Each structure stands twice: as C-alpha cells, then as structure tokens.
PDB file of C-alpha atoms in Angstrom:
ATOM      1  CA  MET A   1       4.791  25.507  15.137  1.00  0.00           C
ATOM      2  CA  ALA A   2       3.668  22.145  16.475  1.00  0.00           C
ATOM      3  CA  ARG A   3       4.555  19.177  14.323  1.00  0.00           C
ATOM      4  CA  PRO A   4       1.391  17.636  12.751  1.00  0.00           C
ATOM      5  CA  LYS A   5       0.232  14.288  14.042  1.00  0.00           C
ATOM      6  CA  PRO A   6       0.728  11.308  11.686  1.00  0.00           C
ATOM      7  CA  TRP A   7      -3.045  10.988  11.189  1.00  0.00           C
ATOM      8  CA  GLU A   8      -3.656  14.627  10.360  1.00  0.00           C
ATOM      9  CA  VAL A   9      -4.441  15.224   6.638  1.00  0.00           C
ATOM     10  CA  ASP A  10      -3.164  18.389   5.096  1.00  0.00           C
ATOM     11  CA  ASP A  11      -4.893  20.193   2.234  1.00  0.00           C
ATOM     12  CA  GLU A  12      -2.486  18.858  -0.358  1.00  0.00           C
ATOM     13  CA  LEU A  13      -3.101  15.221   0.464  1.00  0.00           C
ATOM     14  CA  TRP A  14      -6.837  15.735   0.784  1.00  0.00           C
ATOM     15  CA  ALA A  15      -6.886  17.296  -2.679  1.00  0.00           C
ATOM     16  CA  VAL A  16      -5.590  13.969  -3.992  1.00  0.00           C
ATOM     17  CA  ILE A  17      -7.918  11.773  -1.945  1.00  0.00           C
ATOM     18  CA  GLU A  18     -11.222  13.597  -2.101  1.00  0.00           C
ATOM     19  CA  PRO A  19     -11.884  13.168  -5.875  1.00  0.00           C
ATOM     20  CA  LEU A  20     -11.451   9.424  -5.456  1.00  0.00           C
ATOM     21  CA  LEU A  21     -14.188   9.048  -2.865  1.00  0.00           C
ATOM     22  CA  PRO A  22     -17.681   7.967  -3.989  1.00  0.00           C
ATOM     23  CA  ARG A  23     -20.276  10.746  -3.873  1.00  0.00           C
ATOM     24  CA  VAL A  24     -23.142  10.046  -1.519  1.00  0.00           C
ATOM     25  CA  GLU A  25     -26.207  12.194  -2.027  1.00  0.00           C
ATOM     26  CA  ARG A  26     -28.234  12.941   1.043  1.00  0.00           C
ATOM     27  CA  ARG A  27     -31.820  11.888   0.781  1.00  0.00           C
ATOM     28  CA  THR A  28     -34.285  14.743   0.664  1.00  0.00           C
ATOM     29  CA  ARG A  29     -36.995  12.671   2.266  1.00  0.00           C
ATOM     30  CA  HIS A  30     -36.206  11.202   5.677  1.00  0.00           C
ATOM     31  CA  PRO A  31     -32.535  12.317   5.427  1.00  0.00           C
ATOM     32  CA  GLY A  32     -31.633  11.024   8.876  1.00  0.00           C
ATOM     33  CA  ARG A  33     -28.472  12.065  10.698  1.00  0.00           C
ATOM     34  CA  LYS A  34     -26.068  14.201   8.735  1.00  0.00           C
ATOM     35  CA  ARG A  35     -23.103  12.228   7.393  1.00  0.00           C
ATOM     36  CA  HIS A  36     -19.874  12.832   9.356  1.00  0.00           C
ATOM     37  CA  PRO A  37     -17.346  14.756   7.193  1.00  0.00           C
ATOM     38  CA  ASP A  38     -15.239  12.444   5.048  1.00  0.00           C
ATOM     39  CA  ARG A  39     -11.994  14.221   5.916  1.00  0.00           C
ATOM     40  CA  LEU A  40     -12.461  13.724   9.590  1.00  0.00           C
ATOM     41  CA  VAL A  41     -13.468  10.076   9.121  1.00  0.00           C
ATOM     42  CA  PHE A  42     -10.402   9.471   6.979  1.00  0.00           C
ATOM     43  CA  GLN A  43      -8.272  10.839   9.766  1.00  0.00           C
ATOM     44  CA  GLY A  44      -9.967   8.399  12.097  1.00  0.00           C
ATOM     45  CA  ILE A  45      -9.035   5.584   9.758  1.00  0.00           C
ATOM     46  CA  LEU A  46      -5.440   6.818   9.721  1.00  0.00           C
ATOM     47  CA  PHE A  47      -5.479   7.013  13.526  1.00  0.00           C
ATOM     48  CA  ASP A  48      -6.449   3.359  13.712  1.00  0.00           C
ATOM     49  CA  LEU A  49      -3.886   2.377  11.095  1.00  0.00           C
ATOM     50  CA  ARG A  50      -1.182   4.117  13.066  1.00  0.00           C
ATOM     51  CA  THR A  51      -2.161   3.083  16.590  1.00  0.00           C
ATOM     52  CA  ARG A  52      -4.034  -0.241  16.100  1.00  0.00           C
ATOM     53  CA  ILE A  53      -6.565   0.948  18.635  1.00  0.00           C
ATOM     54  CA  SER A  54      -9.832  -1.022  18.888  1.00  0.00           C
ATOM     55  CA  TRP A  55     -12.550   0.729  16.847  1.00  0.00           C
ATOM     56  CA  LYS A  56     -14.782   0.937  19.893  1.00  0.00           C
ATOM     57  CA  HIS A  57     -12.057   2.791  21.836  1.00  0.00           C
ATOM     58  CA  LEU A  58     -11.521   5.467  19.142  1.00  0.00           C
ATOM     59  CA  PRO A  59     -11.333   8.695  21.233  1.00  0.00           C
ATOM     60  CA  GLN A  60     -14.499  10.781  20.606  1.00  0.00           C
ATOM     61  CA  GLU A  61     -12.737  13.973  21.588  1.00  0.00           C
ATOM     62  CA  LEU A  62     -10.621  13.824  18.441  1.00  0.00           C
ATOM     63  CA  GLY A  63     -13.707  14.541  16.334  1.00  0.00           C
ATOM     64  CA  PHE A  64     -13.311  11.627  13.905  1.00  0.00           C
ATOM     65  CA  GLY A  65     -16.745  10.221  14.598  1.00  0.00           C
ATOM     66  CA  SER A  66     -17.425   6.895  16.256  1.00  0.00           C
ATOM     67  CA  GLY A  67     -15.284   3.908  15.619  1.00  0.00           C
ATOM     68  CA  MET A  68     -18.183   2.189  13.918  1.00  0.00           C
ATOM     69  CA  THR A  69     -18.623   5.210  11.619  1.00  0.00           C
ATOM     70  CA  CYS A  70     -14.979   5.019  10.650  1.00  0.00           C
ATOM     71  CA  TRP A  71     -15.114   1.231  10.072  1.00  0.00           C
ATOM     72  CA  ARG A  72     -18.249   1.482   7.913  1.00  0.00           C
ATOM     73  CA  ARG A  73     -16.703   4.277   5.851  1.00  0.00           C
ATOM     74  CA  LEU A  74     -13.538   2.186   5.485  1.00  0.00           C
ATOM     75  CA  ALA A  75     -15.589  -0.795   4.264  1.00  0.00           C
ATOM     76  CA  GLU A  76     -17.579   1.503   1.911  1.00  0.00           C
ATOM     77  CA  TRP A  77     -14.449   3.038   0.377  1.00  0.00           C
ATOM     78  CA  THR A  78     -12.829  -0.327   0.115  1.00  0.00           C
ATOM     79  CA  GLU A  79     -15.747  -1.725  -1.809  1.00  0.00           C
ATOM     80  CA  ALA A  80     -15.504   1.330  -4.092  1.00  0.00           C
ATOM     81  CA  GLY A  81     -11.853   0.615  -4.847  1.00  0.00           C
ATOM     82  CA  VAL A  82     -10.533   3.842  -3.404  1.00  0.00           C
ATOM     83  CA  TRP A  83      -7.218   2.537  -2.023  1.00  0.00           C
ATOM     84  CA  PRO A  84      -5.785   0.945  -5.169  1.00  0.00           C
ATOM     85  CA  ARG A  85      -6.720   4.045  -7.132  1.00  0.00           C
ATOM     86  CA  LEU A  86      -5.026   6.266  -4.572  1.00  0.00           C
ATOM     87  CA  HIS A  87      -1.879   4.156  -4.784  1.00  0.00           C
ATOM     88  CA  GLU A  88      -1.922   4.361  -8.593  1.00  0.00           C
ATOM     89  CA  VAL A  89      -2.412   8.132  -8.549  1.00  0.00           C
ATOM     90  CA  LEU A  90       0.558   8.605  -6.224  1.00  0.00           C
ATOM     91  CA  LEU A  91       2.741   6.224  -8.198  1.00  0.00           C
ATOM     92  CA  ALA A  92       1.930   8.265 -11.297  1.00  0.00           C
ATOM     93  CA  LYS A  93       2.951  11.447  -9.514  1.00  0.00           C
ATOM     94  CA  LEU A  94       6.269   9.850  -8.537  1.00  0.00           C
ATOM     95  CA  ARG A  95       6.887   8.655 -12.070  1.00  0.00           C
ATOM     96  CA  SER A  96       6.068  12.142 -13.411  1.00  0.00           C
ATOM     97  CA  ALA A  97       8.735  13.487 -11.011  1.00  0.00           C
ATOM     98  CA  ASN A  98      11.257  10.885 -12.276  1.00  0.00           C
ATOM     99  CA  ALA A  99      11.255   9.318  -8.813  1.00  0.00           C
ATOM    100  CA  LEU A 100      10.440   5.738  -9.836  1.00  0.00           C
ATOM    101  CA  ASP A 101      13.169   3.337 -11.013  1.00  0.00           C
ATOM    102  CA  PHE A 102      11.802   0.440 -13.024  1.00  0.00           C
ATOM    103  CA  SER A 103      15.245  -0.911 -13.912  1.00  0.00           C
ATOM    104  CA  ARG A 104      14.733  -3.507 -11.186  1.00  0.00           C
ATOM    105  CA  ALA A 105      12.252  -4.530  -8.511  1.00  0.00           C
ATOM    106  CA  ALA A 106      12.865  -6.352  -5.238  1.00  0.00           C
ATOM    107  CA  VAL A 107      10.399  -8.828  -3.700  1.00  0.00           C
ATOM    108  CA  ASP A 108      10.071 -10.380  -0.298  1.00  0.00           C
ATOM    109  CA  GLY A 109       7.279 -11.722   1.932  1.00  0.00           C
ATOM    110  CA  SER A 110       5.830 -13.392   4.948  1.00  0.00           C
ATOM    111  CA  HIS A 111       2.045 -13.124   5.421  1.00  0.00           C
ATOM    112  CA  ILE A 112       2.398  -9.957   3.328  1.00  0.00           C
ATOM    113  CA  HIS A 113       4.222 -10.105   0.019  1.00  0.00           C
ATOM    114  CA  LEU A 114       5.738  -6.903  -1.277  1.00  0.00           C
ATOM    115  CA  SER A 115       7.419  -5.661  -4.430  1.00  0.00           C
ATOM    116  CA  THR A 116       9.245  -2.361  -4.684  1.00  0.00           C
ATOM    117  CA  ASP A 117      11.038  -0.383  -7.339  1.00  0.00           C
ATOM    118  CA  ALA A 118      14.793   0.012  -7.150  1.00  0.00           C
ATOM    119  CA  THR A 119      14.494   2.841  -4.648  1.00  0.00           C
ATOM    120  CA  GLY A 120      12.095   1.003  -2.264  1.00  0.00           C
ATOM    121  CA  ILE A 121       8.773   2.516  -3.355  1.00  0.00           C
ATOM    122  CA  PRO A 122       6.029  -0.135  -2.942  1.00  0.00           C
ATOM    123  CA  LEU A 123       4.648  -1.198  -6.326  1.00  0.00           C
ATOM    124  CA  ALA A 124       2.309  -3.939  -5.083  1.00  0.00           C
ATOM    125  CA  ALA A 125       1.449  -5.836  -1.965  1.00  0.00           C
ATOM    126  CA  THR A 126      -0.567  -9.035  -1.597  1.00  0.00           C
ATOM    127  CA  LEU A 127      -1.798 -11.239   1.241  1.00  0.00           C
ATOM    128  CA  ALA A 128      -1.121 -14.924   1.738  1.00  0.00           C
ATOM    129  CA  GLY A 129      -1.029 -17.425   4.563  1.00  0.00           C
ATOM    130  CA  GLY A 130       2.176 -17.367   6.576  1.00  0.00           C
ATOM    131  CA  ASN A 131       2.810 -20.998   5.638  1.00  0.00           C
ATOM    132  CA  ARG A 132       2.779 -20.340   1.896  1.00  0.00           C
ATOM    133  CA  ASN A 133       6.088 -20.682   0.086  1.00  0.00           C
ATOM    134  CA  ASP A 134       7.352 -17.355  -1.229  1.00  0.00           C
ATOM    135  CA  VAL A 135       7.844 -18.762  -4.697  1.00  0.00           C
ATOM    136  CA  THR A 136       4.122 -19.520  -5.104  1.00  0.00           C
ATOM    137  CA  GLN A 137       3.329 -15.839  -4.534  1.00  0.00           C
ATOM    138  CA  LEU A 138       5.844 -14.410  -6.960  1.00  0.00           C
ATOM    139  CA  ILE A 139       3.638 -14.415 -10.067  1.00  0.00           C
ATOM    140  CA  PRO A 140       0.497 -13.055  -8.319  1.00  0.00           C
ATOM    141  CA  LEU A 141       2.637 -10.305  -6.859  1.00  0.00           C
ATOM    142  CA  LEU A 142       4.089  -9.250 -10.198  1.00  0.00           C
ATOM    143  CA  GLN A 143       0.647  -9.426 -11.763  1.00  0.00           C
ATOM    144  CA  ALA A 144      -0.688  -7.177  -9.036  1.00  0.00           C
ATOM    145  CA  GLU A 145       1.683  -4.347 -10.001  1.00  0.00           C
ATOM    146  CA  PRO A 146      -0.592  -1.673 -11.478  1.00  0.00           C
ATOM    147  CA  PRO A 147      -0.024   0.216 -14.738  1.00  0.00           C
ATOM    148  CA  VAL A 148       1.764   3.390 -13.751  1.00  0.00           C
ATOM    149  CA  ARG A 149       1.074   6.538 -15.705  1.00  0.00           C
ATOM    150  CA  GLY A 150       2.696   9.907 -15.187  1.00  0.00           C
ATOM    151  CA  LYS A 151       4.493  10.193 -18.505  1.00  0.00           C
ATOM    152  CA  ARG A 152       3.442  10.416 -22.126  1.00  0.00           C
ATOM    153  CA  GLY A 153       2.884   7.132 -23.890  1.00  0.00           C
ATOM    154  CA  ARG A 154       1.807   3.768 -22.546  1.00  0.00           C
ATOM    155  CA  PRO A 155       1.724   3.223 -18.768  1.00  0.00           C
ATOM    156  CA  ARG A 156       4.689   1.321 -17.304  1.00  0.00           C
ATOM    157  CA  ARG A 157       3.477  -2.027 -15.983  1.00  0.00           C
ATOM    158  CA  ARG A 158       6.470  -3.990 -14.771  1.00  0.00           C
ATOM    159  CA  PRO A 159      10.181  -3.621 -14.013  1.00  0.00           C
ATOM    160  CA  ASP A 160      12.976  -4.886 -16.242  1.00  0.00           C
ATOM    161  CA  VAL A 161      14.387  -7.198 -13.588  1.00  0.00           C
ATOM    162  CA  VAL A 162      13.058  -8.770 -10.378  1.00  0.00           C
ATOM    163  CA  LEU A 163      15.379  -9.677  -7.497  1.00  0.00           C
ATOM    164  CA  GLY A 164      14.426 -12.464  -5.140  1.00  0.00           C
ATOM    165  CA  ASP A 165      16.022 -14.397  -2.313  1.00  0.00           C
ATOM    166  CA  ARG A 166      16.317 -18.207  -2.048  1.00  0.00           C
ATOM    167  CA  GLY A 167      12.719 -18.446  -0.930  1.00  0.00           C
ATOM    168  CA  HIS A 168      11.726 -17.611  -4.515  1.00  0.00           C
ATOM    169  CA  ASP A 169      13.875 -20.396  -5.982  1.00  0.00           C
ATOM    170  CA  HIS A 170      12.369 -23.606  -7.447  1.00  0.00           C
ATOM    171  CA  ASP A 171      14.112 -26.800  -8.383  1.00  0.00           C
ATOM    172  CA  HIS A 172      12.797 -26.945 -11.905  1.00  0.00           C
ATOM    173  CA  ASP A 173      12.956 -23.215 -12.761  1.00  0.00           C
ATOM    174  CA  LYS A 174       9.224 -23.220 -13.350  1.00  0.00           C
ATOM    175  CA  TYR A 175       8.740 -19.821 -11.807  1.00  0.00           C
ATOM    176  CA  ARG A 176      11.736 -18.330 -13.540  1.00  0.00           C
ATOM    177  CA  ARG A 177      10.082 -19.199 -16.854  1.00  0.00           C
ATOM    178  CA  LEU A 178       6.784 -17.722 -15.694  1.00  0.00           C
ATOM    179  CA  VAL A 179       8.566 -14.508 -14.753  1.00  0.00           C
ATOM    180  CA  TRP A 180      10.238 -14.391 -18.202  1.00  0.00           C
ATOM    181  CA  ASP A 181       6.760 -14.868 -19.740  1.00  0.00           C
ATOM    182  CA  LEU A 182       5.735 -11.610 -18.065  1.00  0.00           C
ATOM    183  CA  GLY A 183       8.574  -9.810 -19.778  1.00  0.00           C
ATOM    184  CA  VAL A 184      10.690  -9.564 -16.656  1.00  0.00           C
ATOM    185  CA  LYS A 185      14.186 -10.975 -16.118  1.00  0.00           C
ATOM    186  CA  PRO A 186      14.409 -13.053 -12.906  1.00  0.00           C
ATOM    187  CA  LEU A 187      17.514 -12.676 -10.730  1.00  0.00           C
ATOM    188  CA  ILE A 188      16.866 -15.138  -7.934  1.00  0.00           C
ATOM    189  CA  ALA A 189      19.343 -16.635  -5.579  1.00  0.00           C
ATOM    190  CA  ARG A 190      19.810 -20.414  -5.854  1.00  0.00           C
ATOM    191  CA  ARG A 191      19.122 -22.688  -2.983  1.00  0.00           C
ATOM    192  CA  GLY A 192      22.067 -24.756  -1.787  1.00  0.00           C
ATOM    193  CA  THR A 193      24.619 -22.154  -3.006  1.00  0.00           C
ATOM    194  CA  GLY A 194      26.804 -20.041  -0.819  1.00  0.00           C
ATOM    195  CA  HIS A 195      25.973 -16.508   0.142  1.00  0.00           C
ATOM    196  CA  GLY A 196      27.656 -13.629  -1.609  1.00  0.00           C
ATOM    197  CA  SER A 197      25.576 -13.420  -4.823  1.00  0.00           C
ATOM    198  CA  GLY A 198      25.502  -9.619  -4.423  1.00  0.00           C
ATOM    199  CA  LEU A 199      21.731  -9.428  -4.652  1.00  0.00           C
ATOM    200  CA  GLY A 200      21.475  -8.235  -1.103  1.00  0.00           C
ATOM    201  CA  THR A 201      23.162  -4.965  -2.002  1.00  0.00           C
ATOM    202  CA  HIS A 202      20.037  -4.162  -4.047  1.00  0.00           C
ATOM    203  CA  ARG A 203      17.327  -6.143  -2.245  1.00  0.00           C
ATOM    204  CA  TRP A 204      17.659  -4.256   1.059  1.00  0.00           C
ATOM    205  CA  VAL A 205      15.220  -1.664  -0.232  1.00  0.00           C
ATOM    206  CA  VAL A 206      12.298  -4.057   0.096  1.00  0.00           C
ATOM    207  CA  GLU A 207      13.291  -4.848   3.701  1.00  0.00           C
ATOM    208  CA  ARG A 208      13.327  -1.086   4.389  1.00  0.00           C
ATOM    209  CA  ALA A 209       9.872  -0.795   2.827  1.00  0.00           C
ATOM    210  CA  PHE A 210       8.635  -3.511   5.224  1.00  0.00           C
ATOM    211  CA  ALA A 211      10.061  -1.496   8.104  1.00  0.00           C
ATOM    212  CA  HIS A 212       8.153   1.582   6.840  1.00  0.00           C
ATOM    213  CA  LEU A 213       4.930  -0.386   6.634  1.00  0.00           C
ATOM    214  CA  HIS A 214       5.517  -1.487  10.243  1.00  0.00           C
ATOM    215  CA  TRP A 215       5.378   2.152  11.275  1.00  0.00           C
ATOM    216  CA  PHE A 216       1.622   1.437  11.001  1.00  0.00           C
ATOM    217  CA  ARG A 217       0.925  -0.753  13.981  1.00  0.00           C
ATOM    218  CA  ARG A 218      -2.217  -2.187  12.357  1.00  0.00           C
ATOM    219  CA  LEU A 219       0.062  -3.906   9.800  1.00  0.00           C
ATOM    220  CA  ARG A 220       2.548  -5.468  12.211  1.00  0.00           C
ATOM    221  CA  SER A 221       0.335  -8.497  12.638  1.00  0.00           C
ATOM    222  CA  ARG A 222      -2.912  -9.706  11.278  1.00  0.00           C
ATOM    223  CA  TRP A 223      -5.866  -8.440  13.338  1.00  0.00           C
ATOM    224  CA  GLU A 224      -8.668  -8.096  10.750  1.00  0.00           C
ATOM    225  CA  ILE A 225     -10.851 -11.101  10.116  1.00  0.00           C
ATOM    226  CA  ARG A 226     -11.830  -9.775   6.707  1.00  0.00           C
ATOM    227  CA  ASP A 227      -9.192 -10.081   4.000  1.00  0.00           C
ATOM    228  CA  ASP A 228     -10.464  -7.014   2.140  1.00  0.00           C
ATOM    229  CA  ILE A 229     -10.198  -4.747   5.185  1.00  0.00           C
ATOM    230  CA  HIS A 230      -6.658  -5.932   5.999  1.00  0.00           C
ATOM    231  CA  GLU A 231      -5.701  -5.495   2.366  1.00  0.00           C
ATOM    232  CA  ALA A 232      -7.251  -2.009   2.440  1.00  0.00           C
ATOM    233  CA  PHE A 233      -4.964  -1.039   5.313  1.00  0.00           C
ATOM    234  CA  LEU A 234      -2.017  -2.543   3.496  1.00  0.00           C
ATOM    235  CA  THR A 235      -2.666  -0.662   0.258  1.00  0.00           C
ATOM    236  CA  LEU A 236      -3.318   2.562   2.189  1.00  0.00           C
ATOM    237  CA  GLY A 237       0.026   2.067   3.945  1.00  0.00           C
ATOM    238  CA  CYS A 238       1.784   1.665   0.596  1.00  0.00           C
ATOM    239  CA  ALA A 239       0.068   4.837  -0.670  1.00  0.00           C
ATOM    240  CA  LEU A 240       1.174   6.827   2.371  1.00  0.00           C
ATOM    241  CA  ILE A 241       4.796   5.770   1.791  1.00  0.00           C
ATOM    242  CA  CYS A 242       4.495   7.098  -1.750  1.00  0.00           C
ATOM    243  CA  TRP A 243       3.022  10.373  -0.407  1.00  0.00           C
ATOM    244  CA  ARG A 244       5.872  10.761   2.060  1.00  0.00           C
ATOM    245  CA  ARG A 245       8.387  10.350  -0.775  1.00  0.00           C
ATOM    246  CA  LEU A 246       6.568  13.055  -2.758  1.00  0.00           C
ATOM    247  CA  CYS A 247       6.652  15.366   0.237  1.00  0.00           C
ATOM    248  CA  ALA A 248      10.397  14.730   0.637  1.00  0.00           C
ATOM    249  CA  LEU A 249      10.954  15.521  -3.041  1.00  0.00           C
ATOM    250  CA  ALA A 250       9.014  18.787  -2.671  1.00  0.00           C
ATOM    251  CA  SER A 251      10.984  19.696   0.451  1.00  0.00           C
ATOM    252  CA  ASP A 252      14.283  19.010  -1.338  1.00  0.00           C
ATOM    253  CA  ALA A 253      13.213  21.172  -4.229  1.00  0.00           C
ATOM    254  CA  LEU A 254      12.628  24.053  -1.866  1.00  0.00           C
ATOM    255  CA  GLY A 255      16.181  23.651  -0.536  1.00  0.00           C
TER     256      GLY A 255
END
C-alpha cells in the first residue's frame, strides 16, 4: 500500500476537523458556483503549509481547487477561530490519553515563541518581531496556553514549572515575579553564570518541537504579510504535531 502524502486527510482526522468548520448555507436564489468541498480545500491548505508553494501555483490536477479558493477558505476559517479550537480539541484528546505532562513546560523563541509540555507537545505559540527580547514574550506566551480539558473536573490551564534559557532572564527578576503570579514556578538560567545548570536536559523538547514545526516549509521563515494568516499556519502546525502524537499512541496500542 502506498504511503499517504503528508497533505492527505484520513477519515479519522476529518471527523475531528469537520465539526469545527462554520456551516455555509448555499443560497437558493442565485446560488452561483457550487462551493468546492471543504475536505479537498483543507488538503490544499495542508499542501501549501508543507511545500510553501505560491498560492497561484497550486497544482490544479490535485483537485484542491484554485489557490485563491484555498486562501479564501483559510482566511474564512481563521476568522471563525477554527485553528485554536482544533488545537484545544487535540490537546484534550492527549490529556484524556494521559499523554500530556504538565509537571513542567519548556519555552524558547525567535520570531515564533513556543511553549511545550514536558514531552514536547506544543501548548502555545505566539508571534513577535525577531528583534524582541525573549523575556518580554514570556508572559504573553504563558497566557496564550489554552485551558485543556480531557479529564473530569476543571480544565488544566498551566504547567507547574516553566523552564527558560538565559534569554528569559531579567536583572530585576520582574518577569520571575510575573510568572509566579500566574501560579507557575520559574526555573530560568541566570545571565552571567556558567553553563551546566542542568536545564538543558529538560529543555531540549522545545527545540525538537521547533524542528517538527520546520517540517512545514511555510513556517521556516515569515512569508505571509498578514499576522493572522501566519499565526493560522503556526497553530495548525501545532495541532498537526498533536495529531501525529495521537496516531503514534494508537499505533503503539495496537502493538
């Protein structure tokens, strides 16, 4: 059996995504051209995320619709908040499967700032200018972590501990206090001190998560002019990493 392409959407993933998409009723009067199937358009969006191809060069023979159709549907679904909801749904499935570890989170960043759980699952990702100091993005990043359901009781919002490198240090401990105020213990390497704090033995998972995001060529550098579209691709990439972890868990369960 041929291995599926990275942009092909199987029935299991589509069953998660389809209920999140806004319903669009076709007009009975002057209906115009029939709307291209959502599933095919979503695959076109994944094709662009994976290949970074120009929208106008999206191959028509793949059946995804035109590049402009895919871009418009991406913008429509972004405005409807589909991607954060998809990420939250998949995080909840991981938590239900006991596959999220909130004992600690690791953070890192460049023009993208990312936090992961202790196993490297993306919890939140935010955008910032490449010249912004990492420490100024720490609190917005922690605040962006969604409430994660999947178990009885209150959703889990934040990890117990956050691990950061020297870029998240501040001379007056201002940001450490702000992290404490969120109910999270900061373990951040101090500037001007020697290496060997031991944090790297746990923080490598966020670096691996960045490597996974860079599987998607659209995320390797900033191409989109619109922040919301670039952030849509970023959140979708995080969601797909969650989905792959769920698939791996299912495969392991089957032996």
